[in-house]
Short mmCIF file of C-alpha atoms in Angstrom, two decimals:
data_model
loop_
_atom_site.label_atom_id
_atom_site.label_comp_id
_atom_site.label_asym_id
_atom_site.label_seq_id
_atom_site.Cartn_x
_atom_site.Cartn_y
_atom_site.Cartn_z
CA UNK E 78 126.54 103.97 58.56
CA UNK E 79 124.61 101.14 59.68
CA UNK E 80 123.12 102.66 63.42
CA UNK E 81 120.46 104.03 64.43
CA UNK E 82 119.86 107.41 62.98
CA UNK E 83 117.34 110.25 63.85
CA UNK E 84 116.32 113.65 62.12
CA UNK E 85 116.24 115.99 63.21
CA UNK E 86 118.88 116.00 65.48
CA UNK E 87 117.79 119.47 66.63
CA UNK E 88 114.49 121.35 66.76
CA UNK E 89 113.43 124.85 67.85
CA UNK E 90 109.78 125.67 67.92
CA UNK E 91 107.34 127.77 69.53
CA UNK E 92 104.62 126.42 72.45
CA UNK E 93 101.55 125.27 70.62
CA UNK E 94 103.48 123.96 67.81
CA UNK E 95 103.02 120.25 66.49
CA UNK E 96 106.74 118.70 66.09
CA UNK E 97 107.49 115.13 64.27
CA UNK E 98 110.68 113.10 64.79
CA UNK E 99 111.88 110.20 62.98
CA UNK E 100 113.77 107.45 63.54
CA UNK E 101 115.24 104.63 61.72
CA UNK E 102 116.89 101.75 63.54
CA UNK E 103 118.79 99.54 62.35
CA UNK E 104 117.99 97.15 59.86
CA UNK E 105 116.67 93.80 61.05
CA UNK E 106 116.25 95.07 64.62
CA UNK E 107 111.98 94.35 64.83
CA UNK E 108 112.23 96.24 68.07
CA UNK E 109 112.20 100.40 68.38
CA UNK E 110 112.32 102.29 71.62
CA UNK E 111 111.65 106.01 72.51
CA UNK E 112 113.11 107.93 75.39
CA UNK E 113 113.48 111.08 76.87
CA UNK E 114 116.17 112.44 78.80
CA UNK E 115 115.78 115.89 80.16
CA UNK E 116 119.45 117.73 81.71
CA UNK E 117 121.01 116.06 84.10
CA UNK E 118 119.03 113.22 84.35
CA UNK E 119 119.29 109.22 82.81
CA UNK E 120 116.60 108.27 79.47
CA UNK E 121 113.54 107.80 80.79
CA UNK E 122 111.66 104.87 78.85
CA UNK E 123 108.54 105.90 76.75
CA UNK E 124 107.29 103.62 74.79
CA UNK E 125 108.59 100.40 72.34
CA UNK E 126 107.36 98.10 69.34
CA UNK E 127 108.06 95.19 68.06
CA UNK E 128 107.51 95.35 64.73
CA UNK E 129 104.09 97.72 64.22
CA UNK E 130 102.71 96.81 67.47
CA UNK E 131 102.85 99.53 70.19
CA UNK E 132 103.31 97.03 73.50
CA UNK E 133 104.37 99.52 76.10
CA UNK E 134 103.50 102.79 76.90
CA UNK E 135 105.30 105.33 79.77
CA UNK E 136 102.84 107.03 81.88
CA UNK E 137 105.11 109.94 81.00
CA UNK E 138 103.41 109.60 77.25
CA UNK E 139 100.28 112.08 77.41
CA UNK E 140 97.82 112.03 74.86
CA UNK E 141 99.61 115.22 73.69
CA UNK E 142 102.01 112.24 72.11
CA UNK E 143 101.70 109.91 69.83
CA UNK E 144 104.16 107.52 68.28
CA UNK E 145 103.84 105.53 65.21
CA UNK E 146 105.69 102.27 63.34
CA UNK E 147 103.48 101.70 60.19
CA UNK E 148 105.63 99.26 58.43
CA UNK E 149 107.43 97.68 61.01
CA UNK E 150 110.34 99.91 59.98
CA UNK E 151 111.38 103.84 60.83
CA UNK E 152 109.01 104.88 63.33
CA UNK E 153 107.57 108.85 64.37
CA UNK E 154 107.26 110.27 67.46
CA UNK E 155 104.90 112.98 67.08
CA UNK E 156 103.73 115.74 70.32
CA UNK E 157 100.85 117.96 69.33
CA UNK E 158 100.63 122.14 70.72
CA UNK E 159 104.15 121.60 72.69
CA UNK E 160 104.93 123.00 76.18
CA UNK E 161 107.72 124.28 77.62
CA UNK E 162 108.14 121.36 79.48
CA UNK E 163 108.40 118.88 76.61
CA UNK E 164 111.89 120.26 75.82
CA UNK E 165 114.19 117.59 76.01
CA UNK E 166 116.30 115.25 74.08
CA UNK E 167 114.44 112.48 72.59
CA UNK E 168 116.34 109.38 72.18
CA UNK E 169 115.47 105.97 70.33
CA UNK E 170 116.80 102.93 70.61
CA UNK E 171 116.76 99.34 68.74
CA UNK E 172 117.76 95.80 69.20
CA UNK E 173 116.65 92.14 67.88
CA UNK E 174 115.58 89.67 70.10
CA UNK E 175 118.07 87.23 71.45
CA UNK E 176 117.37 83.87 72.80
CA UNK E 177 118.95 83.19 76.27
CA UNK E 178 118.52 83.38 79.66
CA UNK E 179 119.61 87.08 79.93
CA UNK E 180 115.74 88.22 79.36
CA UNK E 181 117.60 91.35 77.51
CA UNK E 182 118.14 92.23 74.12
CA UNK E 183 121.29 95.09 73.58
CA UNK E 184 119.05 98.41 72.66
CA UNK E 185 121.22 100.47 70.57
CA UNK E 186 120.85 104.25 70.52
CA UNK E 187 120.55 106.87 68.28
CA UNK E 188 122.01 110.22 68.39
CA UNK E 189 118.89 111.65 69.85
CA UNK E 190 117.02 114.99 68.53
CA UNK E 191 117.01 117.77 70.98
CA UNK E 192 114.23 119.52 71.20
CA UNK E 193 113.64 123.33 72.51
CA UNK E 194 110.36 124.49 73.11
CA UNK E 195 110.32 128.37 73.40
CA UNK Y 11 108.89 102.94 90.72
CA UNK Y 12 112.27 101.80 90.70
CA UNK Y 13 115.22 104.12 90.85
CA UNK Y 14 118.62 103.83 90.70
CA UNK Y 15 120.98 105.89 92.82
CA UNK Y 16 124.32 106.12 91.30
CA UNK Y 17 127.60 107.52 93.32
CA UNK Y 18 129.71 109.94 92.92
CA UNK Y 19 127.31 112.49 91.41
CA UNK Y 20 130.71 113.85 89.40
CA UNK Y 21 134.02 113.02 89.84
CA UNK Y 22 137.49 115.21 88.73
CA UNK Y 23 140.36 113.37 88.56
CA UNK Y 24 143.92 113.31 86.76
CA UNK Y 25 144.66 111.33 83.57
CA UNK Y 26 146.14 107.97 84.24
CA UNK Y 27 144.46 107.37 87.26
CA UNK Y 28 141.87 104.71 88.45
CA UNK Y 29 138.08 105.57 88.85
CA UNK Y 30 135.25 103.90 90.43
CA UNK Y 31 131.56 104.07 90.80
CA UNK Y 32 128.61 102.53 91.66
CA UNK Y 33 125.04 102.33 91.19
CA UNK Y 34 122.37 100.97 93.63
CA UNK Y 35 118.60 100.17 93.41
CA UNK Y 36 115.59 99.78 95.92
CA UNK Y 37 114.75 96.64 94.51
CA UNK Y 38 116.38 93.20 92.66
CA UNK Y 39 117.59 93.70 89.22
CA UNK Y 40 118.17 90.43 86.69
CA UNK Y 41 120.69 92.24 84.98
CA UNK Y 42 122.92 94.93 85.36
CA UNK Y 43 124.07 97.74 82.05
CA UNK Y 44 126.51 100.48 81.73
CA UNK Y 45 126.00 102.58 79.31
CA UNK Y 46 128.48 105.97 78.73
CA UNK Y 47 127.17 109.22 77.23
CA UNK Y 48 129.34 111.96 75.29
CA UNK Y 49 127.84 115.18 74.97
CA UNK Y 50 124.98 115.63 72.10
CA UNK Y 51 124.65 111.98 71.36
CA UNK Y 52 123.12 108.58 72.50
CA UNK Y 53 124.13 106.58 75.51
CA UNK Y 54 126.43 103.51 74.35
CA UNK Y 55 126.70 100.34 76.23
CA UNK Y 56 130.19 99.34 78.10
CA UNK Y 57 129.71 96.08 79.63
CA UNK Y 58 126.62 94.18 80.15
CA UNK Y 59 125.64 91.57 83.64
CA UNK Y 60 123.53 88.81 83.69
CA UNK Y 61 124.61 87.12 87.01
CA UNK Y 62 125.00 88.39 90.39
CA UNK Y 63 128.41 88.15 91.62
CA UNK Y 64 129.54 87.75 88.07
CA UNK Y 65 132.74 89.95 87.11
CA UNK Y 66 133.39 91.01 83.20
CA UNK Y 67 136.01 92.96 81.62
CA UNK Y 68 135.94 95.23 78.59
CA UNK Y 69 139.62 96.52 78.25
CA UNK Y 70 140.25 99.00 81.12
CA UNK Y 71 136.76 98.58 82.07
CA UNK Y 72 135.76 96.51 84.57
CA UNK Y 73 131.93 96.11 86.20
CA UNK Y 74 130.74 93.80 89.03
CA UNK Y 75 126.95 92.19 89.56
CA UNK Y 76 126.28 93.07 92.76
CA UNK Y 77 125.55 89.23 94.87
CA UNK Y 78 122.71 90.98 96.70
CA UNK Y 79 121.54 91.63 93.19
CA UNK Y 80 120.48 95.52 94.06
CA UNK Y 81 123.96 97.33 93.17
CA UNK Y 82 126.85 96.98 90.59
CA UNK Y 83 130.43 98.78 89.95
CA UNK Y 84 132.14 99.96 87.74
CA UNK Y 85 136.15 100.70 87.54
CA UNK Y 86 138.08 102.19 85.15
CA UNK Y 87 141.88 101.57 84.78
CA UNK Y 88 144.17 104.46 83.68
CA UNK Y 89 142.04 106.69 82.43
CA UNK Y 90 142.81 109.17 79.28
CA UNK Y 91 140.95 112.00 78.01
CA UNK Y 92 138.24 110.08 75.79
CA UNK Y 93 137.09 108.49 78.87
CA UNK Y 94 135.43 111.54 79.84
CA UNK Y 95 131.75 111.63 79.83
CA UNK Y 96 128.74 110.41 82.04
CA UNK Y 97 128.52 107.06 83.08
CA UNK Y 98 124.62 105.41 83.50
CA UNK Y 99 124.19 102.06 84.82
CA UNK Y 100 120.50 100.97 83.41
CA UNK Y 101 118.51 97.44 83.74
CA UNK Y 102 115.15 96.16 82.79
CA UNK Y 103 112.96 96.48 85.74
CA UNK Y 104 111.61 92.94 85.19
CA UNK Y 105 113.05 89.85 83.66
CA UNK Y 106 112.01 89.61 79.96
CA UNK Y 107 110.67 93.28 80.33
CA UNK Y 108 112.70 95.53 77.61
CA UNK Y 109 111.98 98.78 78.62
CA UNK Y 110 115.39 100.17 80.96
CA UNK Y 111 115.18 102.09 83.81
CA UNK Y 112 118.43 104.56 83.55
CA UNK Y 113 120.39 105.59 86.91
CA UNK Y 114 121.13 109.10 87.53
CA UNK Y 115 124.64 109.16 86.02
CA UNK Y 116 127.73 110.13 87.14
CA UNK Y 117 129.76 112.91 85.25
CA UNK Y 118 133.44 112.07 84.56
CA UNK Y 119 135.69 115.06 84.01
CA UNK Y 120 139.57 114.64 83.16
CA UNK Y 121 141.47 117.57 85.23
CA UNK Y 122 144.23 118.56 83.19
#
């Protein structure tokens, strides 16, 4: 399977908890998204690389997160002492730049990991 | 910021018939995604718009770029049962900015 994959795709843990996601995109893709889509609602854009560099970050990204691409490769999403409100589905996305005038690369998705803060 | 409004919220209809929806923003978008969502995974894109008025096909779906550049549509032809799902239209807020700003959806449901 050549997509995007993410583990885990589900996650239980208590507030206070640390949690740490991965995601791998796919290969070649230089650029990784991270989302978060709570129920009922569309993704909601947190933060993307290209390559290692972290170029955007969501206001909705509180110091509580922190998200990581060391090698230009799988990146982590990582929220320290969780809250209730954190529980959502946490999607990421890739794509490769294209040249153009559509200003838009195609951002493939993962599956997502769901994640339950009790 | 930006939003986009999509309508209908839901929708229930019958297997074989036609469906349409739309989404709308408060401001100009450059171009114009629809992305569909099955339950427990990852949105995946339909049909993509890069110029306003522009029409594309991707078998018996069909979306329109909005000419005033601040809504598109989608149709669906015949639906069947895999069809069923929720339906976001998406676009980068600014031109050569990657980061998508998601509608609210609308939830497709297939009435037996």
């Amino acid at each position: 399977d050549t997509g995007v994959s993410q583990d885990p795709r589900h996650k239980i843990t208590k507030r206070g908890q640390n949690v740490t996601f991965r995601c791998d995109p796919i290969s070649e893709h230089n650029r990784l998204y991270w989302y978060r889509q709570t129920l009922g609602q569309g993704p909601e854009f947190l933060t993307y690389f290209q390559n290692e560099a972290q170029l955007e970050k969501s206001r909705l990204l509180s110091d509580r997160f922190s998200a990581e691409r060391p090698k230009g490769s799988f990146s982590t999403l990582e929220i320290q002492r969780t809250e209730q409100g954190d529980s959502a589905m946490y999607l990421c996305a890739s794509s490769f730049p294209t040249s153009g005038t559509s200003g838009t690369d195609t951002q493939y998705f993962g599956p997502g990991t769901r994640l339950t803060v009790l | 910021g930006q939003q986009l409004n999509q309508s209908p919220q839901s929708m229930f209809i019958q297997e074989g018939e036609d469906v349409s929806m739309n989404c709308t923003s408060s401001s100009i978008f450059n171009t114009w995604l629809w992305y569909k969502q099955d339950p427990g995974e990852g949105p995946v894109l339909l049909i993509a718009l890069y110029k306003a008025g522009e029409l594309t096909s991707n078998g018996r779906l069909t979306a329109q770029f909005g000419i005033t550049r601040k809504d598109s549509f989608l149709n669906i032809s015949a639906s069947i049962p895999s069809d069923v799902g929720i339906y976001f239209c998406a676009g980068p807020p600014n031109f050569g900015n990657e980061k998508l700003t998601f509608g609210t959806g609308t939830r497709l449901t297939i009435i037996p």
